[in-house]
Amino acid sequence: MAPKPSLPAVLVLQLQLLLLPGPAPVRSSSPLPLVLNTWPFRNATEAAWKTLALGGSSLDAVEGGCASCEVEQCDGTVGFGGSPDESGETTLDAMLMEGTTMNVGAVGDLRRIKNAIGVARKVLEHTTHTLLVGESATKFAQSMGFVDEDLSTKDSRALHSDWLAQNCQPNYWRNVIPDSSKYCGPYKPRSVFKQDGSIHKETGYGYGHDTIGMVVLDKMGHTAAGTSTNAESETHPYLGQGPTLMTPREPPPPLGTVTY
Ligand SMILES: *[C@@H]1O[C@H](CO)[C@@H](O)[C@H](O)[C@H]1NC(C)=O
């Protein structure tokens, strides 16, 4: 997972409050149920809301909301067809967390399966793991009945070929030959390791964050939170980063805290 700019502090505080373990206190003035989403992905919010209205749990609602964004490819940063990696493949990351039990299910670098948040739910429910990655995550998804599909689209292929045409700039390599600031790979480690003095800097993304992050409180105050992403290619090209709602600067969070 690459470091990412944080969510605005106010939102972070708000979400942290919402994810305290156990049901949140329900006051008579409490506006529950509640669906919170990081962006105006209206259909995702509505999908979550409808799930609650049909008697679904807050976890069902978060899963449904994020899945809606995966289908709509919200913002190009969620779902298939975005953020191709170096080889041109789109890979997905997702995480779901239940506030009451603090159970977490997550996938990273998931390949060829569109419904990443659905697979994260299966990790939560059917394994003692919290995170499955790469081909192991895909194999797990297949055994849970998910179908293999190509995650590339015309757009993601164009993004990749544009990047190749710009000599693979920008990229995440350093201390390699050929010089990664000028040329494409394949790269090899420099035989004489020479710190090139370059310090990794976030190039900054206009909004400070991306992808969908969602928090739901059902009417009893049970919380659930989730995120689903294909990473964001403009600022973090070809990094294949993990669920990245935010990266709290300190202290290092337990897994799941990143879903705040
Ligand atoms: C939201 O859903 C409506 C109705 O299904 C659809 O027409 C619209 O395109 C969706 N919005 C986005 C941004 O995909």
GROMACS .gro file of C-alpha atoms and ligand atoms in nm:
model
  274
    1MET     CA    1   0.000   0.000   0.000
    2ALA     CA    2   0.144   0.332  -0.099
    3PRO     CA    3   0.124   0.632   0.128
    4LYS     CA    4  -0.168   0.847   0.039
    5PRO     CA    5  -0.281   1.191   0.131
    6SER     CA    6  -0.524   1.185   0.419
    7LEU     CA    7  -0.889   1.259   0.420
    8PRO     CA    8  -0.973   1.599   0.557
    9ALA     CA    9  -0.927   1.587   0.933
   10VAL     CA   10  -1.287   1.664   1.012
   11LEU     CA   11  -1.412   1.372   0.806
   12VAL     CA   12  -1.153   1.144   0.961
   13LEU     CA   13  -1.259   1.236   1.312
   14GLN     CA   14  -1.616   1.187   1.221
   15LEU     CA   15  -1.553   0.842   1.077
   16GLN     CA   16  -1.344   0.740   1.375
   17LEU     CA   17  -1.629   0.826   1.604
   18LEU     CA   18  -1.861   0.619   1.392
   19LEU     CA   19  -1.642   0.312   1.413
   20LEU     CA   20  -1.607   0.280   1.786
   21PRO     CA   21  -1.662  -0.086   1.874
   22GLY     CA   22  -2.012  -0.185   1.970
   23PRO     CA   23  -2.339  -0.020   1.881
   24ALA     CA   24  -2.319   0.355   1.890
   25PRO     CA   25  -2.545   0.519   2.145
   26VAL     CA   26  -2.884   0.580   1.992
   27ARG     CA   27  -3.037   0.904   2.106
   28SER     CA   28  -3.391   0.994   2.036
   29SER     CA   29  -3.268   1.276   1.813
   30SER     CA   30  -3.035   1.034   1.636
   31PRO     CA   31  -3.076   1.050   1.260
   32LEU     CA   32  -3.035   0.678   1.206
   33PRO     CA   33  -3.002   0.494   0.984
   34LEU     CA   34  -2.717   0.679   0.817
   35VAL     CA   35  -2.517   0.622   0.498
   36LEU     CA   36  -2.194   0.818   0.450
   37ASN     CA   37  -1.989   0.813   0.134
   38THR     CA   38  -1.664   0.990   0.051
   39TRP     CA   39  -1.787   1.131  -0.280
   40PRO     CA   40  -2.118   1.227  -0.437
   41PHE     CA   41  -2.154   0.878  -0.583
   42ARG     CA   42  -2.526   0.905  -0.547
   43ASN     CA   43  -2.620   0.566  -0.683
   44ALA     CA   44  -2.384   0.398  -0.439
   45THR     CA   45  -2.544   0.580  -0.147
   46GLU     CA   46  -2.888   0.490  -0.276
   47ALA     CA   47  -2.794   0.125  -0.321
   48ALA     CA   48  -2.677   0.113   0.041
   49TRP     CA   49  -2.990   0.290   0.158
   50LYS     CA   50  -3.216   0.051  -0.033
   51THR     CA   51  -3.036  -0.248   0.115
   52LEU     CA   52  -3.107  -0.116   0.466
   53ALA     CA   53  -3.469  -0.046   0.374
   54LEU     CA   54  -3.509  -0.407   0.262
   55GLY     CA   55  -3.388  -0.526   0.601
   56GLY     CA   56  -3.022  -0.574   0.517
   57SER     CA   57  -2.748  -0.524   0.775
   58SER     CA   58  -2.507  -0.233   0.773
   59LEU     CA   59  -2.247  -0.472   0.633
   60ASP     CA   60  -2.485  -0.570   0.349
   61ALA     CA   61  -2.544  -0.201   0.283
   62VAL     CA   62  -2.175  -0.111   0.260
   63GLU     CA   63  -2.115  -0.409   0.034
   64GLY     CA   64  -2.409  -0.315  -0.187
   65GLY     CA   65  -2.305   0.050  -0.205
   66CYS     CA   66  -1.945  -0.023  -0.295
   67ALA     CA   67  -2.054  -0.291  -0.543
   68SER     CA   68  -2.270  -0.032  -0.717
   69CYS     CA   69  -1.960   0.182  -0.767
   70GLU     CA   70  -1.764  -0.117  -0.894
   71VAL     CA   71  -2.027  -0.167  -1.164
   72GLU     CA   72  -2.046   0.205  -1.251
   73GLN     CA   73  -1.666   0.241  -1.237
   74CYS     CA   74  -1.721   0.550  -1.021
   75ASP     CA   75  -1.468   0.819  -1.098
   76GLY     CA   76  -1.255   0.568  -1.291
   77THR     CA   77  -1.089   0.488  -0.956
   78VAL     CA   78  -1.330   0.212  -0.856
   79GLY     CA   79  -1.386  -0.114  -1.037
   80PHE     CA   80  -1.257  -0.259  -1.362
   81GLY     CA   81  -1.105  -0.059  -1.646
   82GLY     CA   82  -0.897   0.191  -1.443
   83SER     CA   83  -0.541   0.240  -1.320
   84PRO     CA   84  -0.359  -0.023  -1.526
   85ASP     CA   85  -0.037  -0.152  -1.375
   86GLU     CA   86   0.298  -0.167  -1.555
   87SER     CA   87   0.190  -0.463  -1.761
   88GLY     CA   88  -0.141  -0.296  -1.848
   89GLU     CA   89  -0.355  -0.503  -1.613
   90THR     CA   90  -0.614  -0.349  -1.381
   91THR     CA   91  -0.611  -0.503  -1.035
   92LEU     CA   92  -0.852  -0.432  -0.752
   93ASP     CA   93  -0.841  -0.381  -0.377
   94ALA     CA   94  -1.129  -0.379  -0.132
   95MET     CA   95  -1.197  -0.399   0.237
   96LEU     CA   96  -1.502  -0.445   0.456
   97MET     CA   97  -1.519  -0.402   0.831
   98GLU     CA   98  -1.796  -0.471   1.076
   99GLY     CA   99  -1.799  -0.215   1.357
  100THR     CA  100  -1.962  -0.435   1.621
  101THR     CA  101  -1.723  -0.731   1.595
  102MET     CA  102  -1.430  -0.545   1.435
  103ASN     CA  103  -1.415  -0.833   1.184
  104VAL     CA  104  -1.231  -0.744   0.866
  105GLY     CA  105  -1.220  -0.899   0.522
  106ALA     CA  106  -1.001  -0.760   0.248
  107VAL     CA  107  -0.842  -0.836  -0.086
  108GLY     CA  108  -0.543  -0.671  -0.250
  109ASP     CA  109  -0.408  -0.697  -0.603
  110LEU     CA  110  -0.714  -0.903  -0.696
  111ARG     CA  111  -0.696  -1.010  -1.060
  112ARG     CA  112  -0.970  -1.084  -1.314
  113ILE     CA  113  -1.262  -1.057  -1.070
  114LYS     CA  114  -1.482  -0.749  -1.092
  115ASN     CA  115  -1.670  -0.762  -0.764
  116ALA     CA  116  -1.379  -0.697  -0.524
  117ILE     CA  117  -1.595  -0.589  -0.231
  118GLY     CA  118  -1.797  -0.911  -0.270
  119VAL     CA  119  -1.477  -1.114  -0.242
  120ALA     CA  120  -1.374  -0.910   0.065
  121ARG     CA  121  -1.706  -1.006   0.223
  122LYS     CA  122  -1.633  -1.374   0.158
  123VAL     CA  123  -1.288  -1.335   0.316
  124LEU     CA  124  -1.459  -1.187   0.622
  125GLU     CA  125  -1.722  -1.461   0.643
  126HIS     CA  126  -1.548  -1.775   0.525
  127THR     CA  127  -1.187  -1.748   0.636
  128THR     CA  128  -0.988  -1.676   0.948
  129HIS     CA  129  -0.770  -1.443   0.738
  130THR     CA  130  -0.821  -1.073   0.707
  131LEU     CA  131  -0.640  -1.014   0.378
  132LEU     CA  132  -0.587  -1.225   0.068
  133VAL     CA  133  -0.380  -1.097  -0.223
  134GLY     CA  134  -0.293  -1.154  -0.585
  135GLU     CA  135  -0.353  -1.491  -0.747
  136SER     CA  136  -0.439  -1.644  -0.409
  137ALA     CA  137  -0.723  -1.395  -0.378
  138THR     CA  138  -0.840  -1.480  -0.730
  139LYS     CA  139  -0.826  -1.853  -0.660
  140PHE     CA  140  -1.025  -1.799  -0.341
  141ALA     CA  141  -1.281  -1.590  -0.531
  142GLN     CA  142  -1.323  -1.863  -0.792
  143SER     CA  143  -1.388  -2.120  -0.521
  144MET     CA  144  -1.655  -1.885  -0.381
  145GLY     CA  145  -1.826  -1.879  -0.721
  146PHE     CA  146  -1.698  -1.551  -0.869
  147VAL     CA  147  -1.638  -1.550  -1.243
  148ASP     CA  148  -1.306  -1.468  -1.412
  149GLU     CA  149  -1.330  -1.168  -1.645
  150ASP     CA  150  -1.090  -0.937  -1.823
  151LEU     CA  151  -1.069  -0.613  -1.622
  152SER     CA  152  -0.921  -0.416  -1.913
  153THR     CA  153  -1.124  -0.175  -2.120
  154LYS     CA  154  -1.057   0.047  -2.417
  155ASP     CA  155  -0.984   0.329  -2.169
  156SER     CA  156  -0.743   0.132  -1.955
  157ARG     CA  157  -0.559   0.009  -2.264
  158ALA     CA  158  -0.531   0.370  -2.387
  159LEU     CA  159  -0.400   0.486  -2.046
  160HIS     CA  160  -0.137   0.215  -2.061
  161SER     CA  161  -0.025   0.283  -2.417
  162ASP     CA  162  -0.006   0.660  -2.346
  163TRP     CA  163   0.215   0.586  -2.048
  164LEU     CA  164   0.440   0.361  -2.258
  165ALA     CA  165   0.460   0.637  -2.519
  166GLN     CA  166   0.583   0.876  -2.246
  167ASN     CA  167   0.875   0.645  -2.171
  168CYS     CA  168   0.684   0.500  -1.877
  169GLN     CA  169   0.678   0.831  -1.688
  170PRO     CA  170   0.606   0.867  -1.406
  171ASN     CA  171   0.685   0.538  -1.232
  172TYR     CA  172   0.783   0.404  -0.892
  173TRP     CA  173   1.130   0.262  -0.968
  174ARG     CA  174   1.460   0.398  -0.836
  175ASN     CA  175   1.826   0.295  -0.816
  176VAL     CA  176   1.790   0.079  -1.126
  177ILE     CA  177   1.930   0.055  -1.476
  178PRO     CA  178   1.825   0.176  -1.720
  179ASP     CA  179   1.750   0.513  -1.556
  180SER     CA  180   1.384   0.487  -1.461
  181SER     CA  181   1.335   0.864  -1.480
  182LYS     CA  182   1.400   0.848  -1.854
  183TYR     CA  183   1.336   0.500  -1.980
  184CYS     CA  184   1.103   0.206  -1.960
  185GLY     CA  185   1.213  -0.125  -1.809
  186PRO     CA  186   1.275  -0.405  -1.766
  187TYR     CA  187   1.498  -0.274  -1.489
  188LYS     CA  188   1.785  -0.429  -1.300
  189PRO     CA  189   1.930  -0.318  -0.968
  190ARG     CA  190   2.224  -0.083  -1.012
  191SER     CA  191   2.537  -0.289  -0.947
  192VAL     CA  192   2.689  -0.015  -0.735
  193PHE     CA  193   2.412   0.103  -0.511
  194LYS     CA  194   2.412   0.475  -0.520
  195GLN     CA  195   2.137   0.657  -0.338
  196ASP     CA  196   2.009   0.891  -0.604
  197GLY     CA  197   1.899   1.144  -0.346
  198SER     CA  198   1.549   1.154  -0.479
  199ILE     CA  199   1.294   1.152  -0.205
  200HIS     CA  200   0.956   1.011  -0.285
  201LYS     CA  201   0.707   1.291  -0.297
  202GLU     CA  202   0.336   1.265  -0.332
  203THR     CA  203   0.249   1.449  -0.646
  204GLY     CA  204  -0.080   1.547  -0.491
  205TYR     CA  205  -0.422   1.480  -0.622
  206GLY     CA  206  -0.660   1.770  -0.639
  207TYR     CA  207  -0.905   1.616  -0.397
  208GLY     CA  208  -0.655   1.466  -0.154
  209HIS     CA  209  -0.814   1.122  -0.186
  210ASP     CA  210  -1.009   0.910  -0.426
  211THR     CA  211  -1.212   0.591  -0.466
  212ILE     CA  212  -1.519   0.505  -0.266
  213GLY     CA  213  -1.517   0.477   0.110
  214MET     CA  214  -1.846   0.416   0.284
  215VAL     CA  215  -1.975   0.402   0.641
  216VAL     CA  216  -2.321   0.281   0.730
  217LEU     CA  217  -2.507   0.285   1.062
  218ASP     CA  218  -2.826   0.085   1.072
  219LYS     CA  219  -3.112   0.206   1.286
  220MET     CA  220  -2.975   0.020   1.590
  221GLY     CA  221  -2.647   0.203   1.548
  222HIS     CA  222  -2.450  -0.098   1.421
  223THR     CA  223  -2.166   0.029   1.205
  224ALA     CA  224  -1.989  -0.111   0.903
  225ALA     CA  225  -1.733   0.046   0.675
  226GLY     CA  226  -1.575  -0.043   0.346
  227THR     CA  227  -1.374   0.070   0.052
  228SER     CA  228  -1.314  -0.050  -0.302
  229THR     CA  229  -1.056   0.080  -0.546
  230ASN     CA  230  -0.838   0.022  -0.846
  231ALA     CA  231  -0.597   0.293  -0.724
  232GLU     CA  232  -0.563   0.626  -0.899
  233SER     CA  233  -0.342   0.635  -1.202
  234GLU     CA  234  -0.282   1.008  -1.232
  235THR     CA  235  -0.103   1.039  -0.901
  236HIS     CA  236   0.010   0.685  -0.835
  237PRO     CA  237   0.063   0.533  -1.172
  238TYR     CA  238   0.091   0.164  -1.184
  239LEU     CA  239   0.144   0.113  -0.816
  240GLY     CA  240  -0.134  -0.131  -0.748
  241GLN     CA  241  -0.194   0.018  -0.408
  242GLY     CA  242  -0.416  -0.129  -0.141
  243PRO     CA  243  -0.739  -0.003   0.006
  244THR     CA  244  -0.654   0.358   0.048
  245LEU     CA  245  -0.925   0.550   0.212
  246MET     CA  246  -0.651   0.719   0.404
  247THR     CA  247  -0.319   0.656   0.568
  248PRO     CA  248  -0.325   0.793   0.921
  249ARG     CA  249   0.019   0.940   0.993
  250GLU     CA  250   0.045   0.820   1.352
  251PRO     CA  251   0.026   0.591   1.529
  252PRO     CA  252   0.042   0.295   1.289
  253PRO     CA  253  -0.311   0.162   1.274
  254PRO     CA  254  -0.422  -0.198   1.310
  255LEU     CA  255  -0.561  -0.347   0.990
  256GLY     CA  256  -0.905  -0.206   0.941
  257THR     CA  257  -0.819   0.132   1.076
  258VAL     CA  258  -0.735   0.234   0.721
  259THR     CA  259  -1.101   0.196   0.649
  260TYR     CA  260  -1.166   0.497   0.873
  261LIG     C1  261  -2.721   0.612  -1.164
  261LIG     O1  262  -2.831   0.528  -1.193
  261LIG     C2  263  -2.911   0.575  -1.298
  261LIG     C3  264  -3.034   0.486  -1.302
  261LIG     O2  265  -2.998   0.350  -1.310
  261LIG     C4  266  -2.833   0.578  -1.425
  261LIG     O3  267  -2.912   0.625  -1.531
  261LIG     C5  268  -2.711   0.668  -1.408
  261LIG     O4  269  -2.630   0.663  -1.520
  261LIG     C6  270  -2.631   0.624  -1.285
  261LIG     N1  271  -2.528   0.721  -1.259
  261LIG     C7  272  -2.401   0.695  -1.282
  261LIG     C8  273  -2.306   0.806  -1.248
  261LIG     O5  274  -2.359   0.590  -1.326
   0.00000   0.00000   0.00000
